[in-house]
Coordinates of C-alpha atoms in Angstrom, one line a residue:
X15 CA -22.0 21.1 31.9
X16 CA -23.9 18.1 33.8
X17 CA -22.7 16.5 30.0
X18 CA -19.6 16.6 30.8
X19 CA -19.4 15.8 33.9
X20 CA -21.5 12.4 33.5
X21 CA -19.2 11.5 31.1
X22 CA -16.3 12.2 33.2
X23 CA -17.5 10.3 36.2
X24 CA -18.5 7.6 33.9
X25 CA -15.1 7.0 32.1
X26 CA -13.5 7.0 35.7
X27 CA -15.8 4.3 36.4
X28 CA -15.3 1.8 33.6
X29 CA -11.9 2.6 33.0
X30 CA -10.4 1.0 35.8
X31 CA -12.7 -2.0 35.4
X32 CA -11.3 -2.8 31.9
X33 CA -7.6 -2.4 33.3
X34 CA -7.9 -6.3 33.7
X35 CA -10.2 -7.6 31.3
X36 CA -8.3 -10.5 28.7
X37 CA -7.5 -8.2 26.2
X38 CA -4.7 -6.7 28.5
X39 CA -3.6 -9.7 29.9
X40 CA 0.1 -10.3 29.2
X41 CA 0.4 -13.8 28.4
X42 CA 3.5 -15.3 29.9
X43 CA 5.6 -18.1 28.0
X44 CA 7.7 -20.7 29.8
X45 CA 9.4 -23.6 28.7
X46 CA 6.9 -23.1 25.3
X47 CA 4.0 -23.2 26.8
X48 CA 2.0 -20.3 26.8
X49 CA 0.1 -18.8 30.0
X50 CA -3.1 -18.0 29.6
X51 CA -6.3 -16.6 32.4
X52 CA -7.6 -19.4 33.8
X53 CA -4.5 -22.1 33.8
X54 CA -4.3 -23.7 37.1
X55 CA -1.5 -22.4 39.5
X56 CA 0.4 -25.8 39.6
X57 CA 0.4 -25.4 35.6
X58 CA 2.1 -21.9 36.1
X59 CA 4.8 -23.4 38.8
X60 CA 5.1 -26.2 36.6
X61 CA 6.3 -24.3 33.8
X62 CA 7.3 -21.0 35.1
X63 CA 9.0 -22.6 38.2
X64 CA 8.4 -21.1 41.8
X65 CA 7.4 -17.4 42.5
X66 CA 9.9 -14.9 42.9
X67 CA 8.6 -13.7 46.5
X68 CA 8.2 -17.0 48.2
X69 CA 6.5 -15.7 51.6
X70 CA 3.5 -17.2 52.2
X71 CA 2.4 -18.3 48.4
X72 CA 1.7 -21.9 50.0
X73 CA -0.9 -21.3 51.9
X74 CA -3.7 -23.2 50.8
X75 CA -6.8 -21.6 52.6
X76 CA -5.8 -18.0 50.7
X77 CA -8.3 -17.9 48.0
X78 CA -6.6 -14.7 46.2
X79 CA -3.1 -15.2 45.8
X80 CA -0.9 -12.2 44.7
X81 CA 2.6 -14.2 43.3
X82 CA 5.8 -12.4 40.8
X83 CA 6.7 -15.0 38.7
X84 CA 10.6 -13.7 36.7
X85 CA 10.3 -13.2 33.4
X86 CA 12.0 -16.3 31.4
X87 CA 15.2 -14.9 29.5
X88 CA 14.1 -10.9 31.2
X89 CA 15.3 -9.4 34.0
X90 CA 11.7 -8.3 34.8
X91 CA 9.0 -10.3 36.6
X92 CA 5.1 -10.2 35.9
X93 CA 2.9 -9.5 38.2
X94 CA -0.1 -12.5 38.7
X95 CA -3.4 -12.8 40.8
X96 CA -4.9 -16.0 41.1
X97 CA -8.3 -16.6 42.3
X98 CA -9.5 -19.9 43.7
X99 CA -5.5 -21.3 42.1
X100 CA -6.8 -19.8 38.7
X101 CA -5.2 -17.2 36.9
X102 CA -7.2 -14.0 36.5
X103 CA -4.7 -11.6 35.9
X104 CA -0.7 -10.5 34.8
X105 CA 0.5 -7.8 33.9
X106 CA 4.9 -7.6 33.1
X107 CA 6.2 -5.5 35.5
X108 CA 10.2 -4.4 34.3
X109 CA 13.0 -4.9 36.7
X110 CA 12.3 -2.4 39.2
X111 CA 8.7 -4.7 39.5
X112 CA 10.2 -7.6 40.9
X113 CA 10.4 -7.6 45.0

């Protein structure tokens, strides 16, 4: 039983930690150039254009920056966290993702 149950805490543990490792990073591509973690976030405006949800993304003492970008030739958006302007994390979101 105590088996069990280790392993059970366990994989709730890690789990959530590999829910944005690299391997599940969906890459975005704009204007052919693909979108990779840790491109700069002027890269991702310059080929992406500006984010979806437009409210307060400029502020430039916000060190984590939660930002939609649309999804070139989709009518979803992905979902992107940037850490010090890096990317670290996007996941495509479908239509009813986009704010």
């Amino acid at each position: 039983m105590n088996t069990r149950v280790l392993i059970s805490f366990l994989l709730l543990v890690l789990l959530p930690l590999t829910s944005f490792s690299e391997e599940k990073f969906d890459k975005i591509r704009c204007n052919g150039k693909l979108i990779e973690a840790g491109d700069s976030l002027q890269f991702v405006i310059e080929n992406c254009g500006d984010p979806v949800d437009r409210r307060n993304w400029g502020n430039q003492y916000e060190t984590q920056k939660h930002l939609y970008f649309k999804a070139p030739g989709e009518s979803g958006c992905y979902y992107t966290f940037f850490i010090d302007d890096k990317i670290v994390a996007s996941v495509y979101r479908g239509y009813q993702g986009c704010p």
